[in-house]
Amino acid sequence: MYDMNPPQPAMMPEIPPEKKRMSVPQIALIVLVIAFAAWYLITTLTPEPAHFATVTADTIGSRYAGDCLIVRDEVPFDAEGLSSVEYIAEEGATVYRGTTICNVYSSGFSTRELTTLQEYRDEIKEYQMKLLQSEITADAWMEKLESEVMTRAREEREIIGGARGNMANQEALLSAAIQARQSYLREKYANDQRMTRLYDDEQSQLQRISSWTKQYVAMQDMAVVSFYSDGYEYGLTNQNYDQFTPAQVRDMINGKKPENSELAKGKTTIYRMVKNGRWYVLMLIRDNSWNPVEGAQYDLKLENFTETTVKATVMSFTRTGGELEVRLSVEGDVQPVLYVRSCTGVLGDSVASLTVPSRAIITQDNMPGVVVVDGDYQWFVPVNILDRRDNMVYIAAIQQGVLSEGQTVRLF
């Protein structure tokens, strides 16, 4: 029996399709497209550089840091064998010749004397009140004086509570009102024997206390008084400040008092009088390669509790032992350094300058300068370049007055 199915053709193996490779022109086209896209994004997203800038003002100069020793024109006053001091003048106040500074009680004085004085005054007060209460008719003048005292007392309480006013002036007004009332009472009851005896007792006690008391008054036309002392005032003065070596200044900055600063046994410094208007600084510069110019003026910035900047003049300088000592004179208020003996400081010369970005500088005819823009007008201004820092150029116009802060310049 025959197979009726026709014969099948032989199966041929499948041939995978051939992968197409990009041609060189195609690769070049893709690279070109990517480059164009990158350029487009960069130019679109990156801000366009500025074409103009504003002229600004600044200062330029050298700076020298160091340690400073303050020298004031001051005179200390001391007392021997004292027991206590009653301060009359205010701390840091400016006083004049004849102003009472303080009362000094000798060592033999006892506080019991003050207690006795207060007892006499309390008796006087109580008896005055008794006499006033016994009055039948009203005393208009007494009422006026009493009203003045109450008004001044109320004003002082308001200042204590925060109201605006000068406490020292208010206390003086209150004291004057009380004194006026007491003077009137003394005259009003001048014929009262008991009152007279009480006044006599008070006066006798005052005289007794005064025998133990020495009053100090200002002997100068004008000076600042201070009751704080560090002992340097005796050996470091405005007469000898230029006689100390750098090593001696270093010792004083470190806390060693100068010679002749020790007080005699039994003596105590009670106050010092400081002349205002001029003081001195002994400065040890850390950069000892600097050569100061005598008579030159510099900016001195003292760094203590509150920074103080003053104009200082170089009086002299000494370079020994690897340290440079510069002696400076300051014309100014002494109050900022009234309680400062040593601190750090920075000495420098500041020169006024104008600043522009470095891109504003252009050279024409071998002369550096800037192009000033004012509306549709532009012109070249020659300048001297003083310094370059952080892409900024410090300049000064060769012709004075043609370039100023706030003007617009072109950038290149």
XYZ file of C-alpha atoms in Angstrom:
412
model
C 0.000 0.000 0.000
C 1.396 3.274 -1.026
C 1.520 6.524 0.982
C -0.700 8.903 -0.840
C 0.881 12.105 0.748
C 3.064 14.041 -1.591
C 6.682 14.386 -0.652
C 7.578 17.443 1.607
C 10.346 19.850 0.595
C 13.452 19.858 2.722
C 13.497 22.605 5.558
C 16.183 25.249 5.132
C 17.722 26.949 8.318
C 16.542 30.581 8.972
C 19.138 33.310 8.368
C 18.936 36.213 10.961
C 18.471 39.648 9.430
C 21.623 41.686 9.113
C 21.908 44.631 11.671
C 22.102 48.017 10.064
C 25.005 50.249 11.228
C 24.838 54.079 11.318
C 26.903 55.751 8.754
C 29.525 58.393 9.533
C 27.296 61.237 8.315
C 24.505 60.025 10.614
C 26.847 60.004 13.678
C 28.118 63.467 12.793
C 24.552 64.728 12.513
C 23.622 63.378 15.981
C 26.716 64.939 17.575
C 25.880 68.229 15.906
C 22.295 68.106 17.218
C 23.498 67.369 20.805
C 26.052 70.164 20.647
C 23.446 72.605 19.359
C 21.034 71.607 22.139
C 23.761 72.086 24.804
C 24.691 75.479 23.353
C 21.077 76.541 23.273
C 20.475 75.535 26.893
C 23.657 77.243 28.090
C 22.958 80.490 26.275
C 19.326 80.435 27.331
C 19.746 79.583 31.025
C 23.024 81.412 31.746
C 22.400 85.103 32.560
C 24.017 87.575 30.253
C 27.076 89.236 31.839
C 26.553 92.800 33.053
C 27.638 95.588 30.748
C 27.743 98.353 33.367
C 28.756 98.832 37.006
C 28.560 101.561 39.649
C 31.606 103.306 41.111
C 31.760 102.722 44.896
C 33.796 104.365 47.671
C 36.126 102.480 50.004
C 39.346 102.886 51.964
C 42.648 101.168 51.482
C 45.748 101.073 53.618
C 48.080 99.013 55.784
C 47.131 97.516 59.149
C 49.401 96.668 62.086
C 48.055 94.737 65.078
C 49.584 94.718 68.548
C 49.179 95.067 72.312
C 48.533 98.508 73.805
C 49.342 100.105 77.165
C 47.296 103.215 77.984
C 48.978 106.219 79.638
C 46.783 109.037 80.975
C 47.701 112.487 82.248
C 46.590 111.705 85.792
C 47.619 112.444 89.368
C 46.751 110.046 92.249
C 45.945 111.331 95.751
C 46.470 109.213 98.853
C 45.902 109.504 102.583
C 47.562 107.976 105.626
C 45.808 106.358 108.575
C 42.252 106.679 107.307
C 39.254 104.733 108.547
C 36.698 105.607 105.885
C 35.996 107.914 102.951
C 32.833 109.850 102.191
C 32.650 110.487 98.436
C 31.082 113.819 97.489
C 31.833 114.138 93.757
C 30.394 111.645 91.297
C 32.564 108.947 89.743
C 33.814 109.987 86.272
C 32.477 113.547 86.615
C 34.298 116.627 85.368
C 35.151 118.861 88.339
C 36.643 122.341 88.637
C 39.003 124.079 91.030
C 37.485 124.235 94.519
C 34.967 121.406 93.972
C 34.734 119.125 97.001
C 35.941 115.642 96.080
C 35.553 113.685 99.313
C 35.837 113.689 103.095
C 38.432 111.405 104.662
C 37.996 110.249 108.253
C 41.184 109.502 110.202
C 41.846 106.193 111.904
C 40.814 107.566 115.306
C 37.340 108.398 114.084
C 34.433 106.278 115.304
C 31.145 105.810 113.507
C 29.455 106.429 116.867
C 30.089 110.129 116.231
C 27.904 109.980 113.116
C 25.240 108.079 115.041
C 25.180 110.803 117.698
C 24.869 113.483 115.018
C 21.893 111.697 113.495
C 20.227 111.422 116.905
C 20.485 115.210 117.384
C 18.995 115.778 113.945
C 16.128 113.368 114.656
C 15.341 115.350 117.848
C 15.336 118.581 115.860
C 12.942 117.077 113.316
C 10.540 115.761 115.963
C 10.455 119.076 117.838
C 9.905 121.034 114.617
C 6.907 118.837 113.784
C 5.533 119.342 117.310
C 5.829 123.116 116.976
C 4.173 123.123 113.559
C 1.279 121.012 114.774
C 0.686 123.452 117.627
C 0.250 126.367 115.202
C -3.253 127.898 115.254
C -3.053 130.133 112.188
C -1.994 128.944 108.752
C 1.505 129.880 107.589
C 1.243 130.526 103.824
C 5.011 130.741 103.294
C 5.602 127.487 105.167
C 2.918 125.799 103.078
C 4.627 127.043 99.908
C 8.019 125.673 101.017
C 6.472 122.354 102.021
C 4.692 122.099 98.651
C 8.000 122.740 96.860
C 9.680 119.901 98.767
C 6.825 117.481 97.989
C 6.821 118.453 94.311
C 10.578 117.872 93.959
C 10.307 114.540 95.800
C 7.470 113.410 93.523
C 9.464 114.365 90.404
C 12.414 112.334 91.652
C 10.207 109.283 92.248
C 8.880 109.619 88.675
C 12.426 109.605 87.288
C 13.191 106.502 89.346
C 10.049 104.958 87.871
C 11.270 105.523 84.328
C 10.269 109.079 83.450
C 12.714 111.190 81.445
C 14.925 113.543 83.424
C 18.340 114.114 84.969
C 18.559 112.421 88.375
C 21.587 114.467 89.487
C 19.841 117.757 88.710
C 16.657 116.581 90.378
C 18.495 115.602 93.558
C 20.108 119.058 93.642
C 16.690 120.714 93.325
C 15.249 118.548 96.102
C 18.222 119.307 98.367
C 17.828 123.054 97.744
C 14.104 122.878 98.583
C 14.781 121.032 101.848
C 17.512 123.520 102.777
C 15.182 126.454 102.132
C 12.542 124.899 104.398
C 15.076 124.280 107.178
C 16.392 127.860 106.967
C 12.883 129.214 107.338
C 12.168 126.978 110.333
C 15.394 128.128 112.006
C 14.328 131.749 111.608
C 10.694 131.059 112.554
C 11.618 129.510 115.918
C 14.786 131.492 116.608
C 13.474 132.551 120.054
C 12.554 129.042 121.169
C 15.169 128.058 123.790
C 14.853 124.300 123.347
C 15.204 124.582 119.586
C 18.256 126.797 120.041
C 19.835 124.230 122.355
C 19.220 121.424 119.863
C 20.857 123.441 117.093
C 23.848 124.100 119.354
C 24.183 120.370 120.095
C 24.131 119.614 116.357
C 26.791 122.232 115.633
C 29.047 120.993 118.456
C 28.829 117.455 117.103
C 29.666 118.657 113.586
C 32.746 120.410 114.904
C 33.758 117.303 116.795
C 33.461 115.206 113.625
C 35.356 117.797 111.587
C 38.327 117.419 113.926
C 38.636 113.846 112.628
C 37.884 114.778 109.025
C 40.007 116.109 106.196
C 38.206 117.503 103.174
C 39.791 117.162 99.737
C 38.953 119.679 97.016
C 39.986 119.885 93.351
C 43.197 121.851 92.867
C 43.031 121.914 89.051
C 40.998 124.167 86.785
C 39.256 121.205 85.147
C 39.740 117.431 85.349
C 37.898 114.120 85.525
C 37.720 112.516 88.974
C 37.783 108.762 89.547
C 37.848 106.766 92.755
C 39.279 103.652 91.058
C 43.020 103.050 90.871
C 45.282 100.252 89.599
C 48.551 101.564 91.062
C 50.197 102.295 87.707
C 49.458 106.012 88.108
C 52.507 106.514 90.363
C 55.161 105.052 88.052
C 53.648 105.456 84.568
C 52.952 109.102 83.716
C 52.751 111.429 80.750
C 56.199 112.761 81.746
C 58.045 109.422 81.562
C 55.995 107.315 79.130
C 58.701 107.606 76.430
C 61.435 106.226 78.702
C 60.258 102.589 78.842
C 61.803 99.865 76.696
C 59.717 97.320 74.769
C 60.581 94.688 77.394
C 59.364 96.946 80.215
C 56.166 97.723 78.335
C 55.614 94.000 77.810
C 56.021 93.412 81.549
C 53.482 96.135 82.361
C 50.987 94.699 79.854
C 51.427 91.346 81.579
C 50.553 92.903 84.944
C 53.873 93.985 86.433
C 53.628 97.502 87.859
C 56.371 99.998 86.986
C 58.971 101.069 89.510
C 58.022 103.620 92.192
C 54.440 102.374 92.167
C 54.493 100.950 95.687
C 52.748 103.112 98.274
C 54.326 103.745 101.657
C 53.023 101.570 104.456
C 49.748 102.855 105.864
C 48.850 104.960 102.831
C 45.809 104.371 100.639
C 44.927 105.849 97.255
C 41.602 107.641 97.620
C 41.108 109.133 94.146
C 42.841 110.278 90.970
C 42.460 113.406 88.860
C 42.675 112.871 85.086
C 43.209 115.726 82.647
C 41.064 115.476 79.557
C 42.009 116.159 75.951
C 45.221 114.142 75.527
C 46.437 110.656 76.403
C 49.108 108.248 75.181
C 49.466 104.674 73.972
C 52.534 102.452 74.111
C 51.928 99.859 71.399
C 53.963 96.732 70.761
C 53.541 95.982 67.048
C 53.621 92.305 66.089
C 55.023 93.104 62.626
C 58.403 94.420 63.752
C 59.577 94.901 60.169
C 57.398 98.013 59.819
C 59.156 101.379 59.888
C 56.865 104.035 61.425
C 57.133 107.679 60.434
C 57.461 110.095 63.360
C 54.818 112.789 63.222
C 52.581 110.725 60.932
C 48.947 110.276 61.918
C 47.202 106.898 61.826
C 43.844 105.420 62.731
C 44.058 103.524 66.025
C 41.330 101.018 66.848
C 41.402 99.877 70.473
C 39.653 96.562 71.067
C 38.399 96.315 74.647
C 34.865 96.019 76.025
C 33.696 98.669 73.547
C 35.747 99.327 70.445
C 37.230 102.818 70.215
C 38.729 104.335 67.055
C 40.806 107.515 67.348
C 43.450 109.455 65.444
C 46.925 108.781 66.848
C 50.223 110.535 66.090
C 53.572 108.708 66.210
C 55.813 110.460 68.753
C 58.726 108.012 68.642
C 59.496 104.294 68.355
C 62.063 101.746 69.543
C 62.984 98.368 68.098
C 64.826 96.003 70.471
C 64.680 92.347 71.407
C 62.554 91.461 68.399
C 59.733 93.829 69.398
C 58.714 97.177 67.920
C 57.393 99.735 70.406
C 55.509 102.679 68.921
C 54.686 105.629 71.199
C 51.457 107.346 70.176
C 49.729 110.559 71.251
C 45.949 110.877 71.054
C 44.117 114.192 71.051
C 40.623 113.381 72.304
C 38.243 112.539 75.106
C 39.797 110.379 77.837
C 36.469 108.898 78.969
C 36.605 105.813 76.642
C 39.917 104.748 78.233
C 39.327 106.054 81.762
C 39.287 102.496 83.157
C 41.447 100.754 80.518
C 45.123 100.027 81.151
C 45.920 97.427 78.477
C 44.148 96.021 75.437
C 44.758 94.881 71.877
C 44.680 97.340 69.014
C 45.075 97.848 65.276
C 47.028 100.759 63.826
C 46.583 101.705 60.180
C 46.655 104.412 57.580
C 43.393 104.713 55.672
C 43.385 106.291 52.217
C 40.092 107.203 50.545
C 39.637 105.326 47.277
C 37.095 104.478 44.578
C 36.468 100.878 43.506
C 35.269 99.323 40.247
C 35.166 95.725 38.956
C 38.338 94.618 37.192
C 36.376 94.388 33.919
C 35.889 98.165 34.005
C 39.599 98.852 33.484
C 40.635 99.537 29.892
C 43.928 100.866 28.527
C 44.114 103.698 26.033
C 47.407 105.223 24.891
C 49.216 103.133 27.551
C 47.058 104.741 30.242
C 44.650 102.674 32.365
C 41.214 104.136 32.914
C 37.463 103.625 32.924
C 34.708 104.641 30.524
C 32.051 106.700 32.291
C 28.514 106.365 30.941
C 25.890 109.100 31.291
C 22.867 108.438 29.132
C 23.994 108.454 25.492
C 27.353 109.986 26.379
C 30.539 108.013 27.181
C 34.030 109.288 27.892
C 37.363 107.875 29.022
C 38.746 108.859 32.438
C 42.447 108.026 33.165
C 43.071 106.605 36.658
C 45.864 105.448 38.943
C 45.462 101.861 40.117
C 46.122 101.674 43.867
C 45.422 97.986 44.473
C 43.566 94.903 43.217
C 41.593 92.644 45.533
C 38.913 89.994 44.885
C 38.166 91.072 41.288
C 37.851 94.681 42.453
C 40.264 97.465 41.544
C 41.013 100.396 43.870
C 41.514 103.514 41.769
C 41.959 107.282 41.989
C 41.279 109.614 39.084
C 44.362 111.429 37.793
C 42.340 114.613 37.388
C 40.609 115.444 40.652
C 36.821 115.760 40.612
C 36.076 113.972 37.328
C 35.208 110.629 38.932
C 32.995 110.113 41.973
C 30.975 107.541 43.874
C 27.702 106.556 42.204
C 28.755 107.126 38.598
C 28.184 104.396 36.007
C 31.115 102.815 34.151
C 31.200 100.405 31.223
C 32.401 96.815 31.588
C 34.498 95.078 28.949
